[in-house]
Tab-separated table of C-alpha atoms and ligand atoms in Angstrom:
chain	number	residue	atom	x	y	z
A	1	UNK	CA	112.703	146.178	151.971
A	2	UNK	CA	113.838	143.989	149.459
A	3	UNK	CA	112.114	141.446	147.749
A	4	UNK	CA	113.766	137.943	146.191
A	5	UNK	CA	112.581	135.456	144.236
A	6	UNK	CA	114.567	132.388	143.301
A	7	UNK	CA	114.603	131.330	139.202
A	8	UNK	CA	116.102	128.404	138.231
A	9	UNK	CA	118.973	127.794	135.288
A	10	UNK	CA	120.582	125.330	133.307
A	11	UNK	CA	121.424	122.410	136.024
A	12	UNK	CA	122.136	124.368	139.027
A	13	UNK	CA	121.982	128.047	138.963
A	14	UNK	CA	120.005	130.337	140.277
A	15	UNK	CA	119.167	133.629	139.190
A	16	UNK	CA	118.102	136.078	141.522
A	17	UNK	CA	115.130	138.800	141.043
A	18	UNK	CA	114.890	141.569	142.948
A	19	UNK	CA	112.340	143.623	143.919
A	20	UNK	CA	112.186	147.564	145.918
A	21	UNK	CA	108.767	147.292	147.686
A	22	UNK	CA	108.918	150.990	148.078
A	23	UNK	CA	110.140	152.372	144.335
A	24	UNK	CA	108.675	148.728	142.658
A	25	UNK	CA	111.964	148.921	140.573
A	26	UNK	CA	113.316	145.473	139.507
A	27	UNK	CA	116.875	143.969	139.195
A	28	UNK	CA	118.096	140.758	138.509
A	29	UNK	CA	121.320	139.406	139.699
A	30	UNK	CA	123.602	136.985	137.177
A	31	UNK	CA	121.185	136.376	134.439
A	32	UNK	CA	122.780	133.196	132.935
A	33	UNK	CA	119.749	132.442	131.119
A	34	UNK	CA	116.953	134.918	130.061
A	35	UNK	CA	114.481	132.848	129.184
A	36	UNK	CA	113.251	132.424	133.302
A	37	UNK	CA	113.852	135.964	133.974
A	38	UNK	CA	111.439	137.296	130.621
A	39	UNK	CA	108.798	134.421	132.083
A	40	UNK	CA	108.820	135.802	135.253
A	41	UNK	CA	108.558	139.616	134.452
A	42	UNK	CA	105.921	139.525	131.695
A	43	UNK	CA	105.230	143.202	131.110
A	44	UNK	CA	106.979	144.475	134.075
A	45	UNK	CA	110.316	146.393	133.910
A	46	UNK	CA	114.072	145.886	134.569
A	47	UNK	CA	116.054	148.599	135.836
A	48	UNK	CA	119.303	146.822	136.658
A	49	UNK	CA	121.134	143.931	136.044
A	50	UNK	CA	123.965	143.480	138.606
A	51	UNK	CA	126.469	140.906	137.506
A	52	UNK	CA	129.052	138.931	140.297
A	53	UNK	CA	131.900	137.214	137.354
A	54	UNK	CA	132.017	136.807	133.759
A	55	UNK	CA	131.300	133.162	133.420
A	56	UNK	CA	128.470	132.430	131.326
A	57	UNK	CA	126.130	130.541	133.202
A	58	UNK	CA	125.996	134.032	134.848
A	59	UNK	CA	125.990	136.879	132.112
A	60	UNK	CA	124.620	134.372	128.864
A	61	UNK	CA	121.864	136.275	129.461
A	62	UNK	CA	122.440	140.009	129.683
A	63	UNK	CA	122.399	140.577	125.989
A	64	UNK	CA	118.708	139.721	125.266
A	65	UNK	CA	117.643	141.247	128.199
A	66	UNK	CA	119.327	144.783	127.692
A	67	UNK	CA	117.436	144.508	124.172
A	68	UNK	CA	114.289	144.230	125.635
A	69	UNK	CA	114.604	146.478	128.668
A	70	UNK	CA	117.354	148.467	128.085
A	71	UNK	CA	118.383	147.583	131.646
A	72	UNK	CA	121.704	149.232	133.473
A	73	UNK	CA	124.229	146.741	133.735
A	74	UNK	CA	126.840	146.929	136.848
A	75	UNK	CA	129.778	144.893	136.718
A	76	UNK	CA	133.238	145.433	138.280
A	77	UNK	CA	135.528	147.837	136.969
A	78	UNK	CA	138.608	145.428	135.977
A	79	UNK	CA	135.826	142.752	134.317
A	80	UNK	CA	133.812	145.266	132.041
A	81	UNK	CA	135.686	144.112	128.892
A	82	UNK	CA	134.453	140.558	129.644
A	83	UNK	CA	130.865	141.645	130.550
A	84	UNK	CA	128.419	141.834	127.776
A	85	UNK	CA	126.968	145.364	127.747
A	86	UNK	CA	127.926	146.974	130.784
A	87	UNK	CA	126.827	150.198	131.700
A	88	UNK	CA	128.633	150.748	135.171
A	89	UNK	CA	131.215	149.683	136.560
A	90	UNK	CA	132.127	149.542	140.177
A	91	UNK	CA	134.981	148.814	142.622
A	92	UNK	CA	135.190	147.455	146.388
A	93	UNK	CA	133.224	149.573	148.495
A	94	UNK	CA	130.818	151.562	146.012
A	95	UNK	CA	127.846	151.374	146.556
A	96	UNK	CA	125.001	150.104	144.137
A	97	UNK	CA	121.024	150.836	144.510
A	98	UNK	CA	118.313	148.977	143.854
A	99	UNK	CA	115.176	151.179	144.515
A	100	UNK	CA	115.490	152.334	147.796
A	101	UNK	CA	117.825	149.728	148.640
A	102	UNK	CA	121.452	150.125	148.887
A	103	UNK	CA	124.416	147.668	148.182
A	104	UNK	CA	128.045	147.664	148.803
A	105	UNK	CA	129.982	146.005	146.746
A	106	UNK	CA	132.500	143.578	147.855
A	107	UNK	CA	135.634	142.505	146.003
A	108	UNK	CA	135.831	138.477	146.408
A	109	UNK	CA	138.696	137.439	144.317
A	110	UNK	CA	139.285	133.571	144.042
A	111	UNK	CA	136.729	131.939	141.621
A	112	UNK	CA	137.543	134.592	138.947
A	113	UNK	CA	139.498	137.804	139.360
A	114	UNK	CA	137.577	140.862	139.935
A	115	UNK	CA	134.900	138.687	141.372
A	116	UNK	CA	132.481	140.680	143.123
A	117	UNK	CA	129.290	140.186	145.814
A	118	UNK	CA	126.418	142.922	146.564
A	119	UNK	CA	125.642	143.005	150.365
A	120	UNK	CA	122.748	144.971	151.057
A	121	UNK	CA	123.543	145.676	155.216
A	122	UNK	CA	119.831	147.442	155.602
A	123	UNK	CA	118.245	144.151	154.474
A	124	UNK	CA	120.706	141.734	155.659
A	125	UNK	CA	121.336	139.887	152.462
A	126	UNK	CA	124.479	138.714	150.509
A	127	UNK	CA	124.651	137.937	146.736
A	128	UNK	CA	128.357	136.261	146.362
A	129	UNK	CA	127.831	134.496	143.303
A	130	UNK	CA	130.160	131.433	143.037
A	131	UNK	CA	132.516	132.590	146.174
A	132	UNK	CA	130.830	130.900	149.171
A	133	UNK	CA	128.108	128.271	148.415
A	134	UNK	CA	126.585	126.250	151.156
A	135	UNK	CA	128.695	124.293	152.578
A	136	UNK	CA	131.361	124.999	150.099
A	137	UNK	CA	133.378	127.862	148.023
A	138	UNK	CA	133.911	128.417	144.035
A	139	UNK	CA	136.673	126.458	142.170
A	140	UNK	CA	139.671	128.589	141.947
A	141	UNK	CA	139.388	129.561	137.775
A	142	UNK	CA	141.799	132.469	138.126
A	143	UNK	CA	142.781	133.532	141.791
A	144	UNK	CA	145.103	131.577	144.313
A	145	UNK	CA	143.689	129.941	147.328
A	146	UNK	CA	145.389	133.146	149.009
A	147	UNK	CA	142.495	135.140	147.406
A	148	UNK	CA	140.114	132.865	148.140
A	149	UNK	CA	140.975	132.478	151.391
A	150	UNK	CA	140.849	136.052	151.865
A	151	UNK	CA	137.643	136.519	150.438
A	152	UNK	CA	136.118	134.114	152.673
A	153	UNK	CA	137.870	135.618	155.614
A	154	UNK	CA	135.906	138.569	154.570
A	155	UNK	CA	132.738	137.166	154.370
A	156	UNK	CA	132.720	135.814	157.907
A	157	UNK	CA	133.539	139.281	159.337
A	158	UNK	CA	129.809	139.918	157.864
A	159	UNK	CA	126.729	139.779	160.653
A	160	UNK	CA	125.403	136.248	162.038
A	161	UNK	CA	121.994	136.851	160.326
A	162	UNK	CA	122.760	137.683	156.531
A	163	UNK	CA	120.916	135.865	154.447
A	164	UNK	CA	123.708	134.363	151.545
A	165	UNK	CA	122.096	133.724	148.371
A	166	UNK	CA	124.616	131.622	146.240
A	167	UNK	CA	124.512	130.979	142.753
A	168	UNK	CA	124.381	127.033	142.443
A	169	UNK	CA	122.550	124.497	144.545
A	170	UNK	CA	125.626	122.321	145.553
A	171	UNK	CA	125.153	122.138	149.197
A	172	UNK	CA	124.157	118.221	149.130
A	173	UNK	CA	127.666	117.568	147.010
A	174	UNK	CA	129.461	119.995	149.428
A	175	UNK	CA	128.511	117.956	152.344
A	176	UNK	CA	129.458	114.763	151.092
A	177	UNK	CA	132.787	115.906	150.186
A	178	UNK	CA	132.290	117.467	153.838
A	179	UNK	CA	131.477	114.236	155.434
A	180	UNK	CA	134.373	112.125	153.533
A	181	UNK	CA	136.781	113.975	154.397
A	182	UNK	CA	136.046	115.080	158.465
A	183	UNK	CA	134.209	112.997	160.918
A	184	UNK	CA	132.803	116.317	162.450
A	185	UNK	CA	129.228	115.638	163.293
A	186	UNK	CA	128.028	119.046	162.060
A	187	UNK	CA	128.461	117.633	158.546
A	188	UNK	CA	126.490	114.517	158.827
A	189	UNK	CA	123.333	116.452	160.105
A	190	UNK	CA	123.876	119.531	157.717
A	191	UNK	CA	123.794	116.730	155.279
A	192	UNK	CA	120.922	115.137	156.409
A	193	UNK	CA	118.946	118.689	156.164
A	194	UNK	CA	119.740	119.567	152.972
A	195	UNK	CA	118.724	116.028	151.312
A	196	UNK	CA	115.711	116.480	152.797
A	197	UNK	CA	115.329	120.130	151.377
A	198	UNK	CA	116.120	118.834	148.258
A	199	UNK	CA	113.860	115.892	148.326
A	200	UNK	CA	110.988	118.224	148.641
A	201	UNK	CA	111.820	119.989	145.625
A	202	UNK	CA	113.084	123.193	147.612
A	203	UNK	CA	116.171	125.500	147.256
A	204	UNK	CA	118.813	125.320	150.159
A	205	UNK	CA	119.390	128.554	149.489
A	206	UNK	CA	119.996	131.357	151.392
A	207	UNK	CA	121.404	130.005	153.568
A	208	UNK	CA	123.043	132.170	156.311
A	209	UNK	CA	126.570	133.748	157.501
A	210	UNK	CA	126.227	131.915	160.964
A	211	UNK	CA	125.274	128.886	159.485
A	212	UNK	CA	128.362	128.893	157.022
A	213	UNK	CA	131.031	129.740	159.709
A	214	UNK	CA	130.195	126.648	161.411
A	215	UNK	CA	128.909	124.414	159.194
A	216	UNK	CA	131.472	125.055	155.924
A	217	UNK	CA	134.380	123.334	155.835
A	218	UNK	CA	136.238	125.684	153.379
A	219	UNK	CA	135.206	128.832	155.725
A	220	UNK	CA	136.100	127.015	158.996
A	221	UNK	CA	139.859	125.862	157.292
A	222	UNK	CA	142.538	128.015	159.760
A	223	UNK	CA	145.193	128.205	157.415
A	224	UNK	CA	145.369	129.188	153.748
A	225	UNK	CA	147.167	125.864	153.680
A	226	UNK	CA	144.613	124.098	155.452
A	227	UNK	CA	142.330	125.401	153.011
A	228	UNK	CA	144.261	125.146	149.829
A	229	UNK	CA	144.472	121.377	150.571
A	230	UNK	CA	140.716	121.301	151.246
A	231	UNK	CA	139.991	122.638	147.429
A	232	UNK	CA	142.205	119.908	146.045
A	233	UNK	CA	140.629	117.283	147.280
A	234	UNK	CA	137.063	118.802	146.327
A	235	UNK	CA	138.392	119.421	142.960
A	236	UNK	CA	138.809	115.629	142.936
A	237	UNK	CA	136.196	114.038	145.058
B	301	LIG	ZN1	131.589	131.007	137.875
């Protein structure tokens, strides 16, 4: 099994620690910051640091940490010369460990190119980064909305029950955008939920596969053009 605990980051990120219950070896996932992630482990270890995209908010920070803790530092293959310290490097459909706990990576293109999540199938949990949030999907930076399409195609193939942590908390945004745009119902009370999450201070993340393939408008779009028009209008609401 695999442990998670959520940190918070600058407005809305969230870093991601992970713990093997059976080898007690630690990782973190997208380390933006590394200020809540040397809080957290006090005098414990890091063995790995596995990184989803180069933006900064993600990797900012990998550098202090790899001082302190000498960590391994997985990134994909085409993005090492943009990731600060990398160690190993990794392409769609390797396979990554955390303790006892095994990850495949998956190559998301869209947000960034070379994007990448770490699904661990055992424990039924998905680290995508900024691909799918709830609700919603990453800005397109550097990929079409072909690739991003495609990636999200990709991550609804994925079980019912995987638990999607996502690397902002935008679902209460998502849904407005959701709301003003479709009159669907499931918007309105997904909405509802997550302002209420919010208002007691919690995360709305993870969230889940199921839940996103009927509750996200980007994932439920039919067409790349249906989506493509979908991530204009968010890019303006
Ligand atoms: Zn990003």
């Amino acid at each position: 099994m695999l442990n998670v605990n959520l940190l918070k980051a600058f407005d809305s990120n969230y870093i991601f620690m992970l713990q093997c219950d059976v080898t007690g070896q630690r990782a973190v996932v997208d380390p933006g910051d590394s200020e809540p992630v040397l809080s957290f482990l006090a005098e414990d270890t890091l063995h790995n640091i596995l990184i989803t995209h180069h933006h900064y908010d993600h990797v900012g920070g990998v550098a202090k940490l790899c001082d302190i803790y000498n960590s391994d530092v997985i990134c994909a293959r085409c993005d090492v010369h943009r990731i600060p310290r990398a160690t190993t490097t990794v392409v769609d459909g390797d396979e990554v460990m955390v303790g006892a706990s095994k990850a495949k990576v998956l190559r998301l293109d869209g947000h960034t190119i070379g994007h990448i999540a770490y699904y661990f199938e055992q424990e039924k949990m998905l680290f995508c980064g900024d691909t799918l949030f709830s609700g919603g999907c990453g800005r397109l930076f550097e990929g079409s909305a072909d690739n991003m399409f495609n990636s999200l195609v990709k991550l609804k193939g994925l079980p019912d029950d995987v638990a999607v942590y996502c690397a902002h908390e935008y679902t209460v945004d998502n849904f407005k955008f959701a709301v003003s745009v479709a009159d669907g119902r499931c918007y309105q009370q997904a909405l509802m939920q997550a302002e209420k999450v919010r208002e007691q201070g919690l995360p709305t993340i993870p969230t889940t596969i199921c839940y996103e393939r009927s509750h996200n408008i980007f994932m439920r779009a039919a067409t790349v053009e249906a989506f493509a028009k979908l991530r204009q209008q968010k890019d303006n609401f």
